Each structure stands twice: as C-alpha cells, then as structure tokens.
Coordinates of C-alpha atoms in Angstrom, one line a residue:
M9 CA 0.0 0.0 0.0
S10 CA 1.3 3.4 -0.9
R11 CA 3.1 5.6 1.7
L12 CA 1.8 9.1 2.7
S13 CA 3.4 11.8 0.5
S14 CA 5.9 14.1 2.1
A15 CA 3.5 17.1 1.6
A16 CA 0.9 15.3 3.6
K17 CA 3.1 14.3 6.6
F18 CA 3.5 17.8 8.1
P19 CA -0.3 18.7 8.0
L20 CA -1.1 15.2 9.3
F21 CA 1.4 15.7 12.2
I22 CA -0.3 19.0 13.2
L23 CA -3.8 17.4 13.0
M24 CA -2.7 14.5 15.1
L25 CA -1.2 16.9 17.6
N26 CA -4.5 18.9 17.7
L27 CA -6.6 15.8 18.4
F28 CA -4.1 14.5 20.9
I29 CA -4.1 17.8 22.8
A30 CA -7.9 18.1 22.7
L31 CA -8.5 14.6 23.9
L32 CA -5.6 14.8 26.5
G33 CA -7.3 17.9 27.9
Q34 CA -10.6 16.1 28.1
G35 CA -9.1 13.1 29.7
M36 CA -7.1 15.1 32.3
V37 CA -10.3 16.4 33.9
I38 CA -12.0 13.1 34.3
P39 CA -10.3 11.7 37.4
I40 CA -10.6 14.9 39.3
L41 CA -14.2 15.7 38.4
P42 CA -15.8 14.0 41.5
D43 CA -13.5 16.0 43.9
Y44 CA -14.0 19.2 41.9
L45 CA -17.8 18.9 42.1
K46 CA -17.5 18.6 45.9
Q47 CA -16.9 22.4 45.9
F48 CA -20.4 22.8 44.5
D49 CA -22.0 20.2 46.9
A50 CA -22.7 18.1 43.8
G51 CA -22.0 14.4 43.1
G52 CA -22.6 11.6 40.5
T53 CA -25.9 12.9 39.1
V54 CA -24.4 16.3 38.2
A55 CA -21.3 14.5 36.8
G56 CA -23.6 12.5 34.5
Y57 CA -25.4 15.5 33.3
L58 CA -22.2 17.3 32.6
V59 CA -21.0 14.4 30.4
A60 CA -24.4 14.3 28.7
A61 CA -24.2 18.1 28.0
F62 CA -20.9 17.6 26.3
G63 CA -22.1 14.7 24.2
A64 CA -25.3 16.4 23.3
A65 CA -23.5 19.5 22.0
Q66 CA -21.1 17.4 20.0
F67 CA -24.0 15.5 18.6
L68 CA -25.8 18.7 17.6
F69 CA -22.9 20.6 16.1
S70 CA -21.0 17.8 14.3
P71 CA -23.1 17.9 11.1
I72 CA -23.1 21.7 11.2
G73 CA -19.3 21.7 11.6
G74 CA -18.8 19.3 8.7
Q75 CA -21.1 21.3 6.4
L76 CA -19.4 24.6 7.3
S77 CA -16.0 23.1 6.6
D78 CA -17.2 22.4 3.1
K79 CA -18.5 25.9 2.8
L80 CA -15.9 28.0 4.6
G81 CA -12.8 25.8 4.6
R82 CA -11.2 23.2 6.9
K83 CA -8.7 25.4 8.7
K84 CA -11.2 28.0 9.9
M85 CA -13.4 25.3 11.5
I86 CA -10.5 23.5 13.1
M87 CA -9.3 26.7 14.7
S88 CA -12.8 27.7 15.7
G89 CA -13.3 24.4 17.4
L90 CA -10.0 24.5 19.2
F91 CA -10.7 28.0 20.5
L92 CA -14.0 26.8 21.9
T93 CA -12.3 24.0 23.7
V94 CA -9.9 26.5 25.2
L95 CA -12.8 28.7 26.3
S96 CA -14.6 25.7 27.7
D97 CA -11.6 24.6 29.9
Y98 CA -11.0 28.1 31.1
M99 CA -14.6 28.7 32.0
F100 CA -14.7 25.3 33.9
A101 CA -11.5 26.4 35.8
V102 CA -12.9 29.7 37.0
S103 CA -16.6 28.8 37.4
T104 CA -18.3 29.2 40.8
T105 CA -21.8 28.1 39.9
L106 CA -23.2 24.8 38.5
P107 CA -25.0 26.5 35.6
S108 CA -21.7 27.9 34.4
L109 CA -20.2 24.4 34.5
Y110 CA -23.0 23.2 32.2
V111 CA -22.4 26.1 29.8
A112 CA -18.7 25.4 29.8
R113 CA -19.2 21.7 29.0
F114 CA -21.7 22.5 26.3
I115 CA -19.2 24.9 24.7
G116 CA -16.5 22.2 24.8
G117 CA -18.9 19.8 23.0
M118 CA -19.5 22.4 20.4
G119 CA -15.7 22.8 19.9
L120 CA -15.1 19.1 19.3
G121 CA -18.3 19.0 17.1
L122 CA -16.8 21.7 14.9
M123 CA -13.2 20.4 14.9
V124 CA -13.3 16.6 14.6
P125 CA -15.3 16.4 11.3
S126 CA -13.2 19.2 9.8
V127 CA -10.0 17.3 10.8
M128 CA -11.3 14.1 9.2
A129 CA -12.3 15.9 6.1
Y130 CA -8.9 17.6 5.9
V131 CA -7.2 14.1 6.0
A132 CA -9.6 12.9 3.3
D133 CA -8.7 15.9 1.1
M134 CA -5.0 15.3 1.3
T135 CA -4.9 11.5 1.0
T136 CA -5.6 9.2 -1.9
M137 CA -7.8 6.1 -1.9
E138 CA -4.7 4.0 -1.2
T139 CA -3.4 6.1 1.8
R140 CA -6.7 7.2 3.4
A141 CA -7.0 4.3 5.8
K142 CA -3.4 5.0 7.0
G143 CA -4.3 8.6 7.6
M144 CA -7.5 7.8 9.4
G145 CA -5.7 5.2 11.5
Y146 CA -3.2 7.8 12.6
L147 CA -6.0 10.2 13.7
S148 CA -7.7 7.5 15.7
A149 CA -4.4 6.5 17.4
S150 CA -3.7 10.2 18.4
M151 CA -7.1 10.5 19.9
N152 CA -6.7 7.2 21.8
L153 CA -3.3 8.2 23.1
G154 CA -4.7 11.5 24.4
M155 CA -7.5 9.6 26.2
V156 CA -5.0 7.1 27.7
L157 CA -2.5 9.6 29.0
G158 CA -5.0 12.3 30.0
P159 CA -6.3 10.8 33.3
G160 CA -2.9 10.0 34.7
L161 CA -1.5 13.4 33.8
G162 CA -4.6 15.1 35.3
G163 CA -4.1 13.2 38.5
I164 CA -0.5 14.3 38.8
I165 CA -1.2 18.0 38.0
S166 CA -4.1 18.1 40.5
E167 CA -1.6 17.9 43.3
F168 CA -0.8 21.6 42.6
G169 CA -4.5 22.5 42.9
I170 CA -7.9 21.1 42.0
R171 CA -8.4 23.7 39.3
V172 CA -4.9 23.6 37.8
P173 CA -5.6 20.7 35.3
Y174 CA -8.4 22.8 33.7
F175 CA -6.0 25.8 33.3
F176 CA -3.4 23.4 32.0
A177 CA -5.8 21.9 29.5
A178 CA -6.8 25.4 28.3
G179 CA -3.1 26.2 27.8
L180 CA -2.6 23.1 25.7
G181 CA -5.6 23.9 23.6
L182 CA -4.2 27.4 23.0
L183 CA -0.9 25.9 21.9
A184 CA -2.7 23.7 19.4
T185 CA -4.7 26.7 18.1
V186 CA -1.4 28.6 17.4
L187 CA 0.1 25.5 15.7
T188 CA -2.9 25.3 13.4
L189 CA -2.0 28.7 12.0
F190 CA 0.8 26.9 10.1
L191 CA -1.6 24.5 8.5
P192 CA -2.3 25.0 4.8
E193 CA -5.9 25.1 3.6
T194 CA -7.0 22.2 1.4
R195 CA -10.1 24.0 0.2
T196 CA -8.9 26.7 -2.3
R197 CA -11.0 29.8 -3.0
E198 CA -11.9 28.5 -6.4
L199 CA -13.0 25.2 -5.0
L200 CA -15.0 26.8 -2.2
H201 CA -16.7 29.1 -4.7
L202 CA -17.6 26.3 -7.0
K203 CA -18.9 24.0 -4.3
N204 CA -20.9 26.7 -2.5
K205 CA -23.0 27.1 -5.6
V206 CA -24.3 23.5 -5.2
I207 CA -24.1 23.0 -1.4
E208 CA -27.5 23.6 0.1
R209 CA -27.5 24.7 3.7
K210 CA -29.7 22.2 5.6
S211 CA -31.1 22.3 9.1
F212 CA -29.9 19.8 11.6
S213 CA -33.0 17.6 11.4
R214 CA -32.9 17.6 7.5
Q215 CA -29.2 16.6 7.6
I216 CA -30.0 13.6 9.8
V217 CA -33.0 12.6 7.6
S218 CA -30.9 13.1 4.4
S219 CA -28.2 10.9 5.8
F220 CA -30.6 8.0 5.3
Q221 CA -30.3 8.5 1.5
T222 CA -26.5 8.6 1.4
P223 CA -24.6 5.7 -0.2
Y224 CA -22.7 5.3 3.1
F225 CA -25.7 5.2 5.5
H226 CA -25.1 1.6 6.5
Y227 CA -21.5 2.6 7.4
L228 CA -22.9 5.5 9.6
I229 CA -25.0 2.9 11.4
L230 CA -21.8 0.8 11.9
I231 CA -20.1 3.9 13.4
F232 CA -23.0 4.2 15.8
V233 CA -22.9 0.5 16.7
I234 CA -19.2 0.2 17.3
T235 CA -19.2 3.4 19.4
F236 CA -22.2 2.0 21.3
G237 CA -20.3 -1.3 21.8
L238 CA -17.2 0.4 23.1
I239 CA -18.9 2.8 25.4
N240 CA -21.2 0.0 26.6
Y241 CA -18.0 -1.9 27.5
E242 CA -16.2 1.0 29.2
T243 CA -19.1 2.4 31.1
V244 CA -19.7 -0.6 33.4
Y245 CA -16.2 -2.2 33.0
A246 CA -14.9 -1.0 36.4
L247 CA -18.1 -2.0 38.2
F248 CA -18.2 -5.3 36.4
V249 CA -14.6 -6.2 37.2
K250 CA -14.8 -5.0 40.8
Q251 CA -17.9 -7.1 41.4
K252 CA -16.8 -10.2 39.5
Y253 CA -13.1 -10.3 40.4
G254 CA -12.8 -7.9 43.3
Y255 CA -9.9 -6.0 41.7
T256 CA -8.7 -2.6 42.8
A257 CA -9.0 0.6 40.9
S258 CA -5.3 0.5 40.1
Q259 CA -5.5 -3.0 38.6
I260 CA -8.5 -2.0 36.6
S261 CA -6.8 1.1 35.2
I262 CA -3.8 -1.1 34.2
I263 CA -6.0 -3.4 32.2
I264 CA -7.8 -0.6 30.4
T265 CA -4.5 1.3 29.7
L266 CA -2.8 -1.8 28.3
G267 CA -5.8 -2.5 26.1
A268 CA -5.8 1.1 24.8
I269 CA -2.1 1.0 24.1
V270 CA -2.6 -2.2 22.0
G271 CA -5.3 -0.4 20.1
I272 CA -2.9 2.4 19.3
I273 CA -0.3 -0.1 18.1
V274 CA -2.9 -1.7 15.9
Q275 CA -4.0 1.6 14.3
V276 CA -0.5 2.8 13.6
W277 CA 1.4 -0.3 12.5
L278 CA -1.1 -3.1 11.7
L279 CA -4.2 -1.5 10.1
D280 CA -2.6 -0.6 6.8
Q281 CA -1.2 -4.2 6.4
M282 CA -4.5 -5.9 7.4
I283 CA -6.5 -3.9 4.8
K284 CA -3.9 -4.7 2.2
Y285 CA -4.2 -8.5 2.9
V286 CA -7.9 -9.0 3.5
G287 CA -9.7 -5.7 2.3
E288 CA -11.8 -3.2 4.2
I289 CA -15.1 -5.1 4.2
K290 CA -13.7 -8.5 5.3
L291 CA -11.6 -6.8 8.0
I292 CA -14.7 -5.1 9.4
R293 CA -16.6 -8.4 9.5
I294 CA -13.8 -10.2 11.2
S295 CA -13.4 -7.5 13.8
L296 CA -17.1 -7.3 14.5
V297 CA -17.3 -11.1 15.1
M298 CA -14.2 -11.0 17.3
T299 CA -15.3 -8.1 19.4
S300 CA -18.6 -9.9 19.9
V301 CA -16.8 -13.1 21.0
T302 CA -14.5 -11.2 23.4
L303 CA -17.6 -9.5 25.0
L304 CA -19.0 -13.0 25.7
L305 CA -15.7 -14.3 27.0
M306 CA -15.9 -11.5 29.6
L307 CA -18.7 -13.4 31.3
F308 CA -16.3 -16.2 32.3
Q309 CA -14.4 -15.6 35.5
V310 CA -10.9 -17.1 35.4
N311 CA -7.9 -14.9 36.5
L312 CA -6.1 -11.7 35.9
V313 CA -4.1 -13.0 32.9
Y314 CA -7.3 -14.2 31.2
L315 CA -9.0 -10.9 31.8
L316 CA -6.0 -9.0 30.4
V317 CA -5.9 -11.2 27.2
V318 CA -9.7 -10.9 26.6
S319 CA -9.7 -7.1 27.2
T320 CA -6.7 -6.6 25.0
L321 CA -8.3 -8.6 22.2
F322 CA -11.4 -6.5 22.4
F323 CA -9.5 -3.2 22.1
A324 CA -7.3 -4.6 19.3
F325 CA -10.2 -5.7 17.0
N326 CA -12.3 -2.6 17.9
A327 CA -9.3 -0.5 16.8
F328 CA -9.5 -2.0 13.3
I329 CA -13.1 -1.0 12.8
R330 CA -13.5 2.7 13.3
P331 CA -10.7 4.0 10.9
T332 CA -11.7 1.4 8.3
V333 CA -15.3 2.4 8.3
S334 CA -14.4 6.1 8.3
T335 CA -12.2 5.5 5.3
L336 CA -15.1 3.8 3.4
I337 CA -17.4 6.8 4.3
A338 CA -14.7 9.2 3.0
N339 CA -14.3 7.3 -0.2
A340 CA -18.0 7.3 -0.9
A341 CA -18.4 11.0 0.0
E342 CA -16.7 12.4 -3.1
D343 CA -16.7 16.2 -2.8
R344 CA -18.8 16.3 0.4
Q345 CA -16.0 15.2 2.8
G346 CA -16.9 17.8 5.5
Y347 CA -20.6 16.8 5.4
A348 CA -19.8 13.1 5.6
S349 CA -17.3 13.6 8.4
G350 CA -19.8 15.7 10.3
L351 CA -22.4 12.8 10.0
N352 CA -19.7 10.4 11.0
T353 CA -19.0 12.4 14.2
T354 CA -22.7 12.8 14.8
Y355 CA -23.4 9.1 14.8
T356 CA -20.4 8.6 17.0
S357 CA -21.8 11.1 19.5
L358 CA -25.2 9.4 19.4
G359 CA -23.6 6.1 20.4
S360 CA -21.7 7.9 23.2
I361 CA -25.0 9.3 24.6
I362 CA -27.2 6.2 24.3
G363 CA -24.5 3.6 25.2
P364 CA -23.8 4.7 28.8
I365 CA -27.5 5.1 29.7
L366 CA -28.5 1.7 28.4
A367 CA -25.4 0.0 29.8
G368 CA -26.2 1.4 33.3
I369 CA -29.8 0.3 33.2
L370 CA -28.9 -3.3 32.0
F371 CA -26.1 -3.5 34.6
D372 CA -28.6 -2.8 37.4
Y373 CA -30.7 -5.8 36.2
H374 CA -27.7 -8.2 35.9
I375 CA -24.0 -7.5 35.5
H376 CA -23.8 -9.8 32.5
L377 CA -26.5 -8.1 30.4
P378 CA -24.5 -5.1 29.0
Y379 CA -22.0 -7.5 27.5
I380 CA -24.5 -10.0 26.2
F381 CA -26.5 -7.2 24.6
G382 CA -23.4 -5.5 23.2
A383 CA -22.2 -8.8 21.7
V384 CA -25.6 -9.4 20.0
I385 CA -25.7 -5.9 18.6
L386 CA -22.1 -6.1 17.2
L387 CA -22.8 -9.5 15.7
A388 CA -26.0 -8.3 14.1
A389 CA -24.0 -5.4 12.6
V390 CA -22.2 -7.8 10.3
G391 CA -25.3 -8.0 8.2
L392 CA -25.0 -4.3 7.5
T393 CA -21.7 -4.9 5.6
F394 CA -23.4 -7.4 3.3
Q395 CA -26.3 -5.0 2.6
Q396 CA -24.0 -2.1 1.8
Q397 CA -21.8 -4.3 -0.4
Q398 CA -24.8 -5.5 -2.4
K399 CA -26.1 -1.8 -2.7
L400 CA -22.7 -0.7 -4.1
K401 CA -22.6 -3.6 -6.5
R402 CA -26.0 -2.6 -7.9
S403 CA -25.0 1.0 -8.3
V404 CA -21.9 -0.1 -10.3
T405 CA -23.8 -2.4 -12.7
R406 CA -26.4 0.3 -13.6

C-alpha cells in the first residue's frame, strides 16, 4: 500500500497533535471531576449531566461543523473548534456556579463537534484512496493516546491544585490553536466558490434525515454500533470487574490502559497491512465477530491474565473497525468530505450518549446483560456490511 506523501506528513502531524491535545485535555479532567464537584456540593448525578451536556453538544454541532468546513474551509473550522475547547476549559476552571459548568461543557462539546469532522475531512482531502486508511488510523491513534495519557496526567497535576488541570488543558488547547496557523488550507478559494453554488444549507434535522439516503448510510450505522459497543463496554467495566473479580481501581486502570495501548499499536502499525491483505469489508466483518466473542468471553471468571488477554483482544479488534469504516465513508463522500465527516461524528456522539445510559440500566438488572446485549448488537451489525456491499454492486452495474 502506498506511503503518505511528504507534503501530507506535516499537516497530518499537526492534525494528530491537535486531536491528541484536545483529547488529552478532556481526559485530564475526568479523574478529578468528583473532587472538583464537591466544591459545588454536587455528586454523581451532576457529573452524569455534565457528560451528557458535552455529548449532546457534539451530537448537535458535528453535522453543522462538517457542512461549514465544506463551505468555509477546513482550517477555519478547526481553529474555531480548538478555540471553543480552550474557552470551555478556562470557564470550567474559573466557574463558581453549577449553571456555568454546564455552559462550559456544552461549549466544549461544540468545539469538538466543529473540529473533529473538519480534521477528518482535511485528511480525506490530502490523501488518496490508497493512503486514506493509514491517515484515518493515525488520527484514531492520536485520539486514543490522548485519552489514555490524560487521566494519569490530570491526577498528577491536580496535586498543585484542583483547578490547575483545567487551566493546563486550556493552555494546551491554545498551543494547538497557534500551531494550526501553520496548517495550509485544502479548500482553495476557487473550489469553495464552486462548491458553495451547489451546497444547500440544511437544518440539523434535515441533515439527519438526508443521511438515510447517502450511499454510506449503513456505514454510519456501523459507526454508531461500534461506538455504542465500546462505550457500553467501558461504562460498566470498572463496576463489572470489581464485582466479579474484586480487583482494585489501580488493577482495573492497568487493564484498560494496556488494552488502549494495544489499540494504538494496531492503528499505527497493523491497520494498513491488514487492509492490504484482507480488504476493508472483510476486516470489518472479522473485527465485529471477534469483538462480539470477546464480550461474551468477559462473562467467564478465570484470573487476571485471562481478563488481560480478553480485554486486549477487544481493544485490538475494535481499533481495526473505526478508521476502516471512516475510510469507506470518506471514499463514498466524493466532494462532500466535510458533510460526511460531520455525520460520522454525529453518529459517534449518538452512540456515546445512548450507550452509557443503556449500559447502566442493563447492569442494574444483571451484571452480564451489558456484555450480552453488546455482543448481540455487534454481531448483528455484520449484516450491514453485506447489505452495503450489495447496494454498491447494484450501483456499479447500472
């Protein structure tokens, strides 16, 4: 498979750094949120609403961000999104009332909603059909790395003060915004002018409805399903392992961190080769089956080594799916890369909102139910790949 061109490497590095910093900042604030909320006499319920506010904003603004990046350019939307995350972190650091915390988190969700689809569209612009999966894999790896390192770094920095991690996250975001100034725009004035003549501005609801008619709709559903599966897995994982095995928080964090690191390795070094050998569709099918199997294997209690192996396999095969599906969406989007990337992020956000709620409800009924349900959903999603493949074949023969 072809290598990324020299001209694409510098912009890709900046984009990876942007996503890494954005997700690092988000991850840093997670472990200190319970203690931070004690200053407001608030607890778990408020923390849940704050997470929902962030996810809801990202869900609402992702299709808007993707469409605006087609209309105004990728660089402007990336910088706008980064600036909003900086504003969000700073507001959270200086807030003294709960309503201001909600506003801050909503603004942060807006920021990622504008930035992430624009970043994905930028990569689609500067890569070829042969190198696109590699570019998407690098983006996913940089996001995962930020999420892995964030909580640990946030815990260390909080020793200097409970609000310090939020100021630090704002500073990192500001640095990323400055670095983006050196990013070349992939949407030239001529291209923007030409496309704006045919791009119709749609409301949020119309964008969602129109996504049903896109040639990549089944892949958008796949994005939702795999996000749902991963969030379903992560939301109750600590509770599940604690109840079933009696492990400590440090042991649980080691398991999750190891799995996430394996996922990063898969996306950076193995994804490109696997697509080369088996193809995108077959790799997605294999990965969906294997993630389903690993979820069911979670139900058997053996020992720490067994749990490590099963969890690592889940993260590894899950890491294959997202960038591969994102590549297929980008390939089918033609000139509407921003619009398609916005829908991609929207369906991801939708999975992030519904997944935790359903996982928590099922867990309260029985600790095995979230994993059984997740396995069934992921296995059923294999059928979507056959439907989409048949649809594409029909379109080619016409």
